CSV table of C-alpha atoms in Angstrom, one decimal:
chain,number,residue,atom,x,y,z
A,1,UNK,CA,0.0,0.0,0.0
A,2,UNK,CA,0.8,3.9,-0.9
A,3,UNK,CA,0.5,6.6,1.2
A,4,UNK,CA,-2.5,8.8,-0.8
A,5,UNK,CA,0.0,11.6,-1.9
A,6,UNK,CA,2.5,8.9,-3.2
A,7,UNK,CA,-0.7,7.2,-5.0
A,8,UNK,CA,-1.2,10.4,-6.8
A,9,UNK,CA,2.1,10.9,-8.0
A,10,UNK,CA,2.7,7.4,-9.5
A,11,UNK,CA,-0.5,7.4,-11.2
A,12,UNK,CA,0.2,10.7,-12.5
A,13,UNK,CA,3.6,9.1,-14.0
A,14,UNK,CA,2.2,6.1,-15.3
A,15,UNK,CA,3.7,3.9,-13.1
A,16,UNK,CA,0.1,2.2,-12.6
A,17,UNK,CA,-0.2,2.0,-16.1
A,18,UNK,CA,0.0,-1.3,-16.5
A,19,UNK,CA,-2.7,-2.2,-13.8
A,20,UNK,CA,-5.1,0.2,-15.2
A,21,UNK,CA,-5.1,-1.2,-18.8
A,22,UNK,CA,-5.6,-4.3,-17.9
A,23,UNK,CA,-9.0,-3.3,-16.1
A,24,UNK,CA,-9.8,-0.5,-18.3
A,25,UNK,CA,-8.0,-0.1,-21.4
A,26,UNK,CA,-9.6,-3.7,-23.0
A,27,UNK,CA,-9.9,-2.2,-26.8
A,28,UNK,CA,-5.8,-1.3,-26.2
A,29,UNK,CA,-6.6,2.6,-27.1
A,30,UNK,CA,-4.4,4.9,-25.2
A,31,UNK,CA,-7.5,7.3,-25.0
A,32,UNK,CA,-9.2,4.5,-22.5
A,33,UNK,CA,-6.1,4.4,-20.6
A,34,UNK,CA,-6.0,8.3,-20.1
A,35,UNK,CA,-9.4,7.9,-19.2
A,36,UNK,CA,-8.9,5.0,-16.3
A,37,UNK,CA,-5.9,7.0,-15.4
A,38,UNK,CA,-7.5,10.3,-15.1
A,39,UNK,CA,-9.9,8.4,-13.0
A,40,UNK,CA,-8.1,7.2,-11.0
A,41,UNK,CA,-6.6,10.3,-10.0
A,42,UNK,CA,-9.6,12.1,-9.2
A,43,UNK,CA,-10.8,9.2,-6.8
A,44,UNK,CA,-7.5,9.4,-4.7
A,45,UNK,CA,-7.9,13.4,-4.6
A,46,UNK,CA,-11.4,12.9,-3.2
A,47,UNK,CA,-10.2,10.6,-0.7
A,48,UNK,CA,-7.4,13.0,0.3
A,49,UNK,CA,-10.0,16.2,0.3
A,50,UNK,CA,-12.9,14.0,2.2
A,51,UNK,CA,-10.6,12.7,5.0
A,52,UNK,CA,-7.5,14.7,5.4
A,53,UNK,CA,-5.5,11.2,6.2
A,54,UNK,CA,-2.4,11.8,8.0
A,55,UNK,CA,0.6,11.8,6.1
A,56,UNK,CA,2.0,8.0,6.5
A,57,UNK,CA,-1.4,6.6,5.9
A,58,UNK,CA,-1.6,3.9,4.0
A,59,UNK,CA,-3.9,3.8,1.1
A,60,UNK,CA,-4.9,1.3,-2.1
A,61,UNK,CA,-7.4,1.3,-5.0
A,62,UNK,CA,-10.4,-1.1,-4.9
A,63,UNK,CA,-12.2,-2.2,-7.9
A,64,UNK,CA,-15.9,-4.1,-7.8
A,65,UNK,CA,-17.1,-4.3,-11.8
A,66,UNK,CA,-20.6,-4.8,-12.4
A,67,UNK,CA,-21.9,-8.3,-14.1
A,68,UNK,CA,-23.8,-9.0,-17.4
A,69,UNK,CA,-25.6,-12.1,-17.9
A,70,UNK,CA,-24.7,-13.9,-21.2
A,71,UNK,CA,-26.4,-17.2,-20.9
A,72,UNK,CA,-29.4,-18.9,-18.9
A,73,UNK,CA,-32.2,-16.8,-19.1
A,74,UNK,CA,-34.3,-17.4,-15.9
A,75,UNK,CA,-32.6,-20.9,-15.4
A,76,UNK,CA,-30.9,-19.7,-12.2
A,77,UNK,CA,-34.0,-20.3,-10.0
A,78,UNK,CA,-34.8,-23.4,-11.6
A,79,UNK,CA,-31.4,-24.6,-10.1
A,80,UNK,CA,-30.3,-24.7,-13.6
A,81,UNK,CA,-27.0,-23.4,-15.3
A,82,UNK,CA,-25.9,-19.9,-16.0
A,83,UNK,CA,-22.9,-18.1,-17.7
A,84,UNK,CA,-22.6,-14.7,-16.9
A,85,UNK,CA,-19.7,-12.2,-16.8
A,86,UNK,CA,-17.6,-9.3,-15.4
A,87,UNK,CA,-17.4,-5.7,-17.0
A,88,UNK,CA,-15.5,-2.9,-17.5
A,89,UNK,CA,-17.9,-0.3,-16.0
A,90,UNK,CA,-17.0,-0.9,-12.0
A,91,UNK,CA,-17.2,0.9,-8.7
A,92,UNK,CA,-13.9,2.1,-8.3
A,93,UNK,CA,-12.4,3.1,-4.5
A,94,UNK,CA,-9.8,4.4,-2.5
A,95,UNK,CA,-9.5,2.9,0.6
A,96,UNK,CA,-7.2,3.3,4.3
A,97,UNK,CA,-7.7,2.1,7.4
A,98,UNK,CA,-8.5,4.5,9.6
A,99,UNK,CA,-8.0,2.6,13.3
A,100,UNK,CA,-11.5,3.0,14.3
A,101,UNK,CA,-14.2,0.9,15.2
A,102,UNK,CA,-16.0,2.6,12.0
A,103,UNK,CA,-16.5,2.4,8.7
A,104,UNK,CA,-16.7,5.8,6.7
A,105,UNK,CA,-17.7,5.8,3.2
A,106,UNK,CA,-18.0,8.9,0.8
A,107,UNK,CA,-20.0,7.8,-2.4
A,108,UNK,CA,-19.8,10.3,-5.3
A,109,UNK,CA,-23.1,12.0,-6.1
A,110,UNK,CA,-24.2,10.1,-1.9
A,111,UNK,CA,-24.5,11.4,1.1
A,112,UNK,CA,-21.9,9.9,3.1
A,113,UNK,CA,-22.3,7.1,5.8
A,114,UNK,CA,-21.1,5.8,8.6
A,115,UNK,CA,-21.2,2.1,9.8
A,116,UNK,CA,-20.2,0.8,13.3
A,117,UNK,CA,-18.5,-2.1,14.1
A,118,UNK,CA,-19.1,-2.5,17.6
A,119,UNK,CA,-22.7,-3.2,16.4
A,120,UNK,CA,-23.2,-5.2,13.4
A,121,UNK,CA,-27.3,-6.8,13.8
A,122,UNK,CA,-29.5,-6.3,10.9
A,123,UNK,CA,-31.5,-3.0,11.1
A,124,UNK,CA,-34.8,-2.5,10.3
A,125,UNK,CA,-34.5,1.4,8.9
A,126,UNK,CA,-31.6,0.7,6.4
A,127,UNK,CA,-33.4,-2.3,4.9
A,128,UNK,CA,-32.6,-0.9,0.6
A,129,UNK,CA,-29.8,1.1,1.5
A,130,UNK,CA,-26.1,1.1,1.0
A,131,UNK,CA,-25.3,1.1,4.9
A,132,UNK,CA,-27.5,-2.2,4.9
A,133,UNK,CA,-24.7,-3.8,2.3
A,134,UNK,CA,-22.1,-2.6,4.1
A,135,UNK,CA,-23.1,-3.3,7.5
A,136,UNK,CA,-24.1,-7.3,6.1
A,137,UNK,CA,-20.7,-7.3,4.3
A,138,UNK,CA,-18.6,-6.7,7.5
A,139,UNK,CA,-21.2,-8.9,10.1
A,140,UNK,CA,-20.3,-12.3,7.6
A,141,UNK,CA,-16.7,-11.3,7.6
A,142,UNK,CA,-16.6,-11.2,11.2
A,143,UNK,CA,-18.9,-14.5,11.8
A,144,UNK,CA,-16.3,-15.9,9.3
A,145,UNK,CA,-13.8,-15.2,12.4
A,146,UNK,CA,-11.9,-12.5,11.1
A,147,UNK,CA,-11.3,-9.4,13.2
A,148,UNK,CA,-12.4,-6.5,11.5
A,149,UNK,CA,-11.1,-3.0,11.2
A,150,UNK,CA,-12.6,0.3,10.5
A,151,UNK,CA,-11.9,2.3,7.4
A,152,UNK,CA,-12.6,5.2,5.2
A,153,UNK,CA,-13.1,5.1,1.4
A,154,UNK,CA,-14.4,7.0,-1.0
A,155,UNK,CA,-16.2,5.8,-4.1
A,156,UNK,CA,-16.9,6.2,-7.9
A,157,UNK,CA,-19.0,4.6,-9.9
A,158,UNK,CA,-20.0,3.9,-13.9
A,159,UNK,CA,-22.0,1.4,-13.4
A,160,UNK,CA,-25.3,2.0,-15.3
A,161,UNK,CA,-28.3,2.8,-13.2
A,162,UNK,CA,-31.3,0.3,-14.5
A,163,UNK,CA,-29.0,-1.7,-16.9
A,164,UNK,CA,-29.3,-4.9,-15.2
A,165,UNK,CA,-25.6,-4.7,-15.2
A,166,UNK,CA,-26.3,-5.0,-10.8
A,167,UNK,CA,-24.7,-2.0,-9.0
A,168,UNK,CA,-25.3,-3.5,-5.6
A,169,UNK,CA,-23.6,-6.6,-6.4
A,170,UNK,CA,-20.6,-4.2,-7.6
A,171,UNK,CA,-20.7,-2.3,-4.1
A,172,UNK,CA,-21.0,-5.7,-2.4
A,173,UNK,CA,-18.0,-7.1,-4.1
A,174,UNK,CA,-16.0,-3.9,-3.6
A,175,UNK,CA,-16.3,-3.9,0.0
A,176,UNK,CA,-15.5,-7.8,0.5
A,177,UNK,CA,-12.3,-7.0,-1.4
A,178,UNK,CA,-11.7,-4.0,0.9
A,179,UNK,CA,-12.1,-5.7,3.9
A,180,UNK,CA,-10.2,-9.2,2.3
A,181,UNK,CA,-7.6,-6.6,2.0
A,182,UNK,CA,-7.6,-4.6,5.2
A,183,UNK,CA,-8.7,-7.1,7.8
A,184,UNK,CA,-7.8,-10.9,6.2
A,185,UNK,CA,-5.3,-10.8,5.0
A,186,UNK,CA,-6.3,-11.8,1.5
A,187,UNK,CA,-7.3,-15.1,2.6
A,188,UNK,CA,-10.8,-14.8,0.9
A,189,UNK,CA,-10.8,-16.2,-2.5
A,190,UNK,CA,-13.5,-14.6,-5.2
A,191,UNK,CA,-16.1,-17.2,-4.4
A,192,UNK,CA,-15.9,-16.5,-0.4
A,193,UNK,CA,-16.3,-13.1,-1.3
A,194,UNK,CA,-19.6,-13.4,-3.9
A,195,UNK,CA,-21.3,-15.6,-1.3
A,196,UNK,CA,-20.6,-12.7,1.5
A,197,UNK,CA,-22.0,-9.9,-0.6
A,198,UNK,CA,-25.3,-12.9,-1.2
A,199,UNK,CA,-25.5,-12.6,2.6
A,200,UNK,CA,-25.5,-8.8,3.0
A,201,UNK,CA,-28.1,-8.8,0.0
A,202,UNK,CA,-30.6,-11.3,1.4
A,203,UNK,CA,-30.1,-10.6,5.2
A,204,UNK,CA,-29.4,-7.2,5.4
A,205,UNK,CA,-30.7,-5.0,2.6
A,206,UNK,CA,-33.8,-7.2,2.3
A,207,UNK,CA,-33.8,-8.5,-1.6
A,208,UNK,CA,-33.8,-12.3,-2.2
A,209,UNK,CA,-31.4,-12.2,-4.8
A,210,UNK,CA,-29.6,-15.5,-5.9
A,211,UNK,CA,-25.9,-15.7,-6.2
A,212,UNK,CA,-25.2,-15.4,-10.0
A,213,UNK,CA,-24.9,-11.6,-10.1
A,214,UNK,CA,-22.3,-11.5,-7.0
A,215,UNK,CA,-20.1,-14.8,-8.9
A,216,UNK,CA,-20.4,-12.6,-12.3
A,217,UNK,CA,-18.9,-9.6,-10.3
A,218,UNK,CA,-16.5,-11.4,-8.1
A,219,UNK,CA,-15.1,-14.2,-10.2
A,220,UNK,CA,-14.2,-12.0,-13.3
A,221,UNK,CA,-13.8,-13.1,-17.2
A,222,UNK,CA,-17.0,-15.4,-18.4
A,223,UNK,CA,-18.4,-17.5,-15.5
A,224,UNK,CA,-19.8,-21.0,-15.9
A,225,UNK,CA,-22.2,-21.4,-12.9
A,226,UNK,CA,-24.3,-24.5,-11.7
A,227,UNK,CA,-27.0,-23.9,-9.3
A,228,UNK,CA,-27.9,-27.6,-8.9
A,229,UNK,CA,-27.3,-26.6,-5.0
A,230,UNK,CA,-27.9,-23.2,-4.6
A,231,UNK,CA,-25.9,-23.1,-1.3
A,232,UNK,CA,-22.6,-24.5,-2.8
A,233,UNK,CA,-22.7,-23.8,-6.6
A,234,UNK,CA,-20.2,-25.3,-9.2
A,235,UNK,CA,-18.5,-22.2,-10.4
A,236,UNK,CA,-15.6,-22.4,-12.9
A,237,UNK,CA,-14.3,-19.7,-15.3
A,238,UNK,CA,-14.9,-20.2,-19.0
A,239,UNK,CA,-11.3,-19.2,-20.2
A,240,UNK,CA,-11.6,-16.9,-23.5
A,241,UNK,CA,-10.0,-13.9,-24.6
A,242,UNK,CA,-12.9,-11.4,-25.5
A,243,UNK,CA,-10.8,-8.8,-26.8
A,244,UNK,CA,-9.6,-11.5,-29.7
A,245,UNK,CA,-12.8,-11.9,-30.3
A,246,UNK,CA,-13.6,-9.1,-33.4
A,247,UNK,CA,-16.7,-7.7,-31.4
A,248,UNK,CA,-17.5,-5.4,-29.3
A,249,UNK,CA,-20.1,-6.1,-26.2
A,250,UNK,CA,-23.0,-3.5,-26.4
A,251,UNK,CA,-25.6,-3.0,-24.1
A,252,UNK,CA,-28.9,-1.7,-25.1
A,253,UNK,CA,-30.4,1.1,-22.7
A,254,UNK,CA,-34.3,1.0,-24.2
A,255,UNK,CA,-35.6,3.7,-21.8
A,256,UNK,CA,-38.0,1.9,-21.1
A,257,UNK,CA,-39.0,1.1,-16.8
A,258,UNK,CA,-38.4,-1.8,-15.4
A,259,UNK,CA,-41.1,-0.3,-12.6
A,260,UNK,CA,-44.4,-2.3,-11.9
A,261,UNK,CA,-43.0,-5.4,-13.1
A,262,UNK,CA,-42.9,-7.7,-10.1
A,263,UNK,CA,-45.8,-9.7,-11.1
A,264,UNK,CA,-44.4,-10.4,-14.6
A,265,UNK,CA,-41.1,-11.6,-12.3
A,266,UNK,CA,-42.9,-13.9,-10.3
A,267,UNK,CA,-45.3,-15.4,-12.9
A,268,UNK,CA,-42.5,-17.2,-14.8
A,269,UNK,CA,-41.4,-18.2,-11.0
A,270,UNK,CA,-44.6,-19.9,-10.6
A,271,UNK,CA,-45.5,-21.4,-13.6
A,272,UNK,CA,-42.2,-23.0,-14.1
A,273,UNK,CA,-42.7,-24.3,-10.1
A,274,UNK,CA,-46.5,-25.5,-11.3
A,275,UNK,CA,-44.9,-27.4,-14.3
A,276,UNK,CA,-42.2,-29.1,-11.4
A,277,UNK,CA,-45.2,-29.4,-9.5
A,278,UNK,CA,-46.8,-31.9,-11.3
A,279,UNK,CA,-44.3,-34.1,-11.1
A,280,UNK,CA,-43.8,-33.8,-7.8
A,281,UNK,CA,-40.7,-31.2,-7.5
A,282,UNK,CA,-40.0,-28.1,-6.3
A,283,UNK,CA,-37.8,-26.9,-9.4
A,284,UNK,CA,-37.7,-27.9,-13.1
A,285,UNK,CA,-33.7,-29.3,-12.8
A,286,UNK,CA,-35.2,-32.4,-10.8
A,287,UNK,CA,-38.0,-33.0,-13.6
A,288,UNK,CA,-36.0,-35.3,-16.3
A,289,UNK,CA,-36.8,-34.1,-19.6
A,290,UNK,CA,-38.4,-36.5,-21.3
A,291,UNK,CA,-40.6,-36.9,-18.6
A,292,UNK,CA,-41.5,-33.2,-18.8
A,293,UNK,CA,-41.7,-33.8,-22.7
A,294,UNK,CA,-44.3,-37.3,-22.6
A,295,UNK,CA,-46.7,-34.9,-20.3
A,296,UNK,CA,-46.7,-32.1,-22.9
A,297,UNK,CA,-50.4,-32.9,-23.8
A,298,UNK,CA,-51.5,-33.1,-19.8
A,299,UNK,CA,-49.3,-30.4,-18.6
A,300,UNK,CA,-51.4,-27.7,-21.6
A,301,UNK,CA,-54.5,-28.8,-19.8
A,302,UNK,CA,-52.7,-28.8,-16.1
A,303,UNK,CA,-50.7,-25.5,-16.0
A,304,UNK,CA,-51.8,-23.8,-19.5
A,305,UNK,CA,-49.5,-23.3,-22.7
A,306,UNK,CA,-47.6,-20.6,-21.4
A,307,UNK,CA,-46.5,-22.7,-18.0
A,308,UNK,CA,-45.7,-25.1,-20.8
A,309,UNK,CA,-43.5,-23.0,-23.3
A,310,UNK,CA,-41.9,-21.5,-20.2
A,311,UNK,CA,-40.5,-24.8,-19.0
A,312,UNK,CA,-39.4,-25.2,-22.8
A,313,UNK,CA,-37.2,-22.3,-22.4
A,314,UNK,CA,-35.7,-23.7,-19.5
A,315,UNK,CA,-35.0,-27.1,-20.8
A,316,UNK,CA,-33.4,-25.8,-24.0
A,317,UNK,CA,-31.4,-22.6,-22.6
A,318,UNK,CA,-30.4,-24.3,-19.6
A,319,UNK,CA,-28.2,-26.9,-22.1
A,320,UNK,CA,-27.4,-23.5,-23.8
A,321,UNK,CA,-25.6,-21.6,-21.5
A,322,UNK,CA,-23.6,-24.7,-20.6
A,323,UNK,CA,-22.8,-25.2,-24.2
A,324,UNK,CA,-21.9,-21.5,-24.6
A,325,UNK,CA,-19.5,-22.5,-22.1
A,326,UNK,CA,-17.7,-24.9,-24.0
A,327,UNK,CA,-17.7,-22.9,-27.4
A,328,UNK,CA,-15.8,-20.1,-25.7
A,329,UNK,CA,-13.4,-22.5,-23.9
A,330,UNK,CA,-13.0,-24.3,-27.4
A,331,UNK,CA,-12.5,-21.1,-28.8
A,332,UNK,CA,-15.7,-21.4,-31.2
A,333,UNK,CA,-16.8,-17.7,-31.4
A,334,UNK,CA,-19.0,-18.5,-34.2
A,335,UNK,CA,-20.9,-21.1,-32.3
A,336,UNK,CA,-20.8,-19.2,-29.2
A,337,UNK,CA,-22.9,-16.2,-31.0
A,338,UNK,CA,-25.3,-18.8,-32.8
A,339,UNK,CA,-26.0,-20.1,-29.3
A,340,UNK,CA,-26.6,-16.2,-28.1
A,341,UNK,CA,-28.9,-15.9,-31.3
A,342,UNK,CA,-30.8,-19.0,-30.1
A,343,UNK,CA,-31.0,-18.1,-26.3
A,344,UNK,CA,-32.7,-14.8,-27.3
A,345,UNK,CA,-35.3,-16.3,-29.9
A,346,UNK,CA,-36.0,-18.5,-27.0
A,347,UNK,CA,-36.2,-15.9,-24.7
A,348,UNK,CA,-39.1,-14.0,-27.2
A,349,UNK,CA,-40.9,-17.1,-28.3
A,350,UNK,CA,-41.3,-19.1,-25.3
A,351,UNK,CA,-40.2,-17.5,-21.8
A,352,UNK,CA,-42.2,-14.4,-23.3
A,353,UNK,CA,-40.3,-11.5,-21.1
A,354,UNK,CA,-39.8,-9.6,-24.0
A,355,UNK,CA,-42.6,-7.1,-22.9
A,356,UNK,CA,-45.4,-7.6,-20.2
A,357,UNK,CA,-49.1,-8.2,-21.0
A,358,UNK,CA,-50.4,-5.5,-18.3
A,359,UNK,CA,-48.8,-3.0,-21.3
A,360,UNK,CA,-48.5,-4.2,-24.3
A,361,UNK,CA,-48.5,-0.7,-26.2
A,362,UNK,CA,-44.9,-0.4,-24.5
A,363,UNK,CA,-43.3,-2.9,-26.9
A,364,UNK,CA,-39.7,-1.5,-26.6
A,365,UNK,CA,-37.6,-4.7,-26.3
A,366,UNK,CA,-38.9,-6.2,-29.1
A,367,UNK,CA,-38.6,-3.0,-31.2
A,368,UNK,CA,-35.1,-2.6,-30.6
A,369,UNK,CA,-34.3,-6.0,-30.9
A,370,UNK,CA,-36.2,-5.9,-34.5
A,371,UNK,CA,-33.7,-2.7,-35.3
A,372,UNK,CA,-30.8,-3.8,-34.2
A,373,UNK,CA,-30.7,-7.2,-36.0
A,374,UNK,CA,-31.2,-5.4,-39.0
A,375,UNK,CA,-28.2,-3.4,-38.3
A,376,UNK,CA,-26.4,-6.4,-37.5
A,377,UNK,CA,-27.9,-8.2,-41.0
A,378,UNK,CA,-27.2,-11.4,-39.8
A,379,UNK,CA,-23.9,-10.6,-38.1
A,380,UNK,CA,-23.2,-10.9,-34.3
A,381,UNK,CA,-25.7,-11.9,-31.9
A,382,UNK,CA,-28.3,-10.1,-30.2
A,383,UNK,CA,-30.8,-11.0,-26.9
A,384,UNK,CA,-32.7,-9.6,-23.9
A,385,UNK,CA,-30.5,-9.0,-21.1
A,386,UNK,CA,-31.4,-10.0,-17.5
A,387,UNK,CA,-34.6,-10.0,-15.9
A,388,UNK,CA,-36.3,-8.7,-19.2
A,389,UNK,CA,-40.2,-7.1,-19.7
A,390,UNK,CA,-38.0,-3.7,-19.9
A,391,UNK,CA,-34.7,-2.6,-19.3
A,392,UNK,CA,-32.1,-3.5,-21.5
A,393,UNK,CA,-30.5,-5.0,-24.6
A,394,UNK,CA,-27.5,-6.8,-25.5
A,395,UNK,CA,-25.4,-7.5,-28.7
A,396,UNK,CA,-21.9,-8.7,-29.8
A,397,UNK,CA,-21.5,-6.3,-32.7
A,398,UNK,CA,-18.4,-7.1,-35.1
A,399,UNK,CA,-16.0,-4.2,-34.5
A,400,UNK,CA,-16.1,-3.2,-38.4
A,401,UNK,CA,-20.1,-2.8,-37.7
A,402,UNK,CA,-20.0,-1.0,-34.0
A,403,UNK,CA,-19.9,3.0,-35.8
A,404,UNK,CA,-23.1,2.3,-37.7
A,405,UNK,CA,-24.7,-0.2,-34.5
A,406,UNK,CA,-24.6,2.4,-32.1
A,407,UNK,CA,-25.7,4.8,-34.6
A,408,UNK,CA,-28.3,3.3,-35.4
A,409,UNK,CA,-29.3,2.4,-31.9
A,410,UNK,CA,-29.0,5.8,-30.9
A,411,UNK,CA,-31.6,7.1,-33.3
A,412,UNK,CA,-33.9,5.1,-32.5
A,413,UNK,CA,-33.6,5.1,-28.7
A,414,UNK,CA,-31.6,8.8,-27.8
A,415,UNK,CA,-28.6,10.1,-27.4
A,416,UNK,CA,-26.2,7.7,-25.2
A,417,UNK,CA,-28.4,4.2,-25.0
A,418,UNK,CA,-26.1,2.1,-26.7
A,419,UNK,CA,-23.1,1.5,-24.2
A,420,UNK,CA,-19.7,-0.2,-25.4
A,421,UNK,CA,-18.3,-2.5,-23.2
A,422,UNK,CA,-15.9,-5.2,-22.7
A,423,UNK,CA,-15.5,-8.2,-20.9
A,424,UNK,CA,-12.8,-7.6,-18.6
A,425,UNK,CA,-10.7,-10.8,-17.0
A,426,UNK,CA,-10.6,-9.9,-13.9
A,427,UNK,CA,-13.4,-9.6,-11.4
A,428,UNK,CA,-13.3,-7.7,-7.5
A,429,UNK,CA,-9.8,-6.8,-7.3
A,430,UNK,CA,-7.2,-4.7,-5.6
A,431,UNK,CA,-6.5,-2.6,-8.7
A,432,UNK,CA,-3.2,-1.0,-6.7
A,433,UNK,CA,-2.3,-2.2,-3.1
């Protein structure tokens, strides 16, 4: 670790170059290096102007990146299979102990807060807040047996608001690494961390989330997951050098609400548990196939056709996203984006979360999916991303096509919707310690 003033002065000589490029600079331009540099920078003056550290403390950067889901479309809470991945868009923090039994945290654009240690129980009044993640972050860490220490960081982030890309994983992730750092040692390993942040999710801030958003945040690169046991998933990175790919990640920003959508959320929840239900099960991974398939005819009259085309989509993208798995580790690019292609006809046709039936004159998934695979013209790949009904969009664009992609998207949806991004290989880190 650096004392802030020295931080400042090696990253204003490039001497962190290296570190930040291979976070930040993914498409190798120097302009995205001056960029993650300038960054940088500004985050380590903030922390010297909100804190006034004394002159030998000890200081280090902290990055948390937020997650995109790239296979397994609602198979997660079927216990199926997911890939997802980390981003280059992160939460990005500097960090020092402070020696108090408190942990202070200026957000950029957030009041700040305060967090103490000597009382770590759940609390009913920050349920859906920040303290709530932070508070759940250091409670698990210290029931884990580590002795915690107080700190003061402040934070930046560019993680999209709304773009299913999960912030609050991010923040989660970021402040397991912080403490990993600060108060053990290191001896937490990405998957430690992702089932910490989990905790502070579920327990603490009040949302019961599942685990893939936390692995896609903490694990880094494209992660395979298995949720056969939700409690100890098979997690495995899918080795594959995105940048070598020839496209360009974008995601889709259709301005349109994800508000008012719960019930659209839960329906596929319970139909898919009423087609498991009929055999018996709680979720569709325990109901074999062909099984499922020599019902069809009883489960229409059972559960209705759209329980039915549902559990379709599960069966078929939950083999999917383990197959997209393989293509990238085989290096199969081409393969890998017909499986995308197929994921998100799937995801239109049968798990029908393209938009919701309580709107249907708000039709902006489908109409910008419709655009932008005729900007593509059978090029790339293109899908809902995440939870879907609104929200966004998401396309590998071949890099000669990306100009006239985003151009396009742009037209149709404003100014700044369609957001370039890349894959980045590593997930939580400690960006300069």
């Amino acid at each position: 670790m650096h004392t802030p003033s020295q931080l400042l002065q090696d990253l204003s000589a490039g001497r962190h170059d290296p570190a930040l490029a291979a976070l930040y600079a993914l498409d190798g331009t120097a302009e995205s290096l001056d960029r993650a540099r300038e960054r940088a920078e500004h985050v380590v003056q903030c922390f010297i102007d909100a804190f006034s550290p004394a002159p030998e403390t000890s200081a280090a950067l902290f990055s948390g990146p937020g997650r995109t889901e790239i296979g397994g479309n609602h198979t997660d809470h079927q216990h199926g299979h997911v890939l997802c991945g980390s981003v280059d868009l992160d939460m990005l923090a500097c960090a020092a102990p402070n020696g108090l039994d408190v942990i202070r945290i200026h957000s950029e654009g957030y009041p700040a807060l305060e967090v103490s240690l000597n009382s770590l129980a759940p609390r009913e009044e920050e349920k859906n807040t920040s303290a709530a993640l932070v508070r759940g972050v250091a409670s698990r860490i210290a029931e884990l047996g580590y002795r915690l220490c107080g700190f003061d960081a402040y934070v930046t982030s560019n993680v999209l608001s709304g773009s299913g890309l999960s912030s609050s994983a991010a923040y989660e992730v970021l402040m397991g690494n912080v403490l990993n750092r600060l108060c053990c040692g290191g001896a937490l390993d990405p998957v430690a961390i992702a089932k910490i942040g989990q905790y502070a999710e579920n327990v603490y801030f009040g949302k019961p989330c599942g685990l893939m958003d936390q692995m896609g945040a903490s694990v880094g690169g494209a992660v395979a997951i298995d949720f056969q046991d939700p409690a100890s998933p098979v997690v495995r990175r899918a080795d594959y050098d995105f940048s070598a790919s020839g496209h360009a990640l974008c995601i889709v920003d259709t301005a349109s609400s994800h508000g008012d959508l719960t019930d659209d959320y839960a329906d596929i929840t319970r139909e898919m548990g009423a087609v498991a239900a009929y055999f018996g099960q709680r979720f569709l991974r325990d109901v074999p196939e062909k099984d499922f398939r020599a019902a069809l005819p009883a489960l229409r009259q059972a559960c209705g056709d759209r329980a039915v085309l549902r559990a379709l989509h599960y069966y078929a993208d939950d083999r999917r996203a383990v197959e997209e798995a393989e293509a990238l580790e085989n290096g199969d690019f081409p393969r890998f984006l017909a499986l995308v292609n197929d994921s998100g006809l799937s995801s239109a046709l049968h798990l029908q979360n393209t938009w919701s039936i309580a709107d249907p004159r708000q039709q902006a998934i489908p109409v910008a999916l419709a655009v932008g695979r005729e900007l593509l013209g059978g090029t790339g790949a293109i899908r809902v991303h995440g939870g879907g009904f609104a929200g966004t969009i998401q396309a590998f664009v071949p890099n000669e096509k990306l100009a006239g992609f985003k151009a396009g998207m742009e037209a149709l949806l404003g100014s700044g919707k369609c957001h370039v991004l890349h894959i980045r290989p590593q997930g939580g880190t400690t960006v300069i310690g």
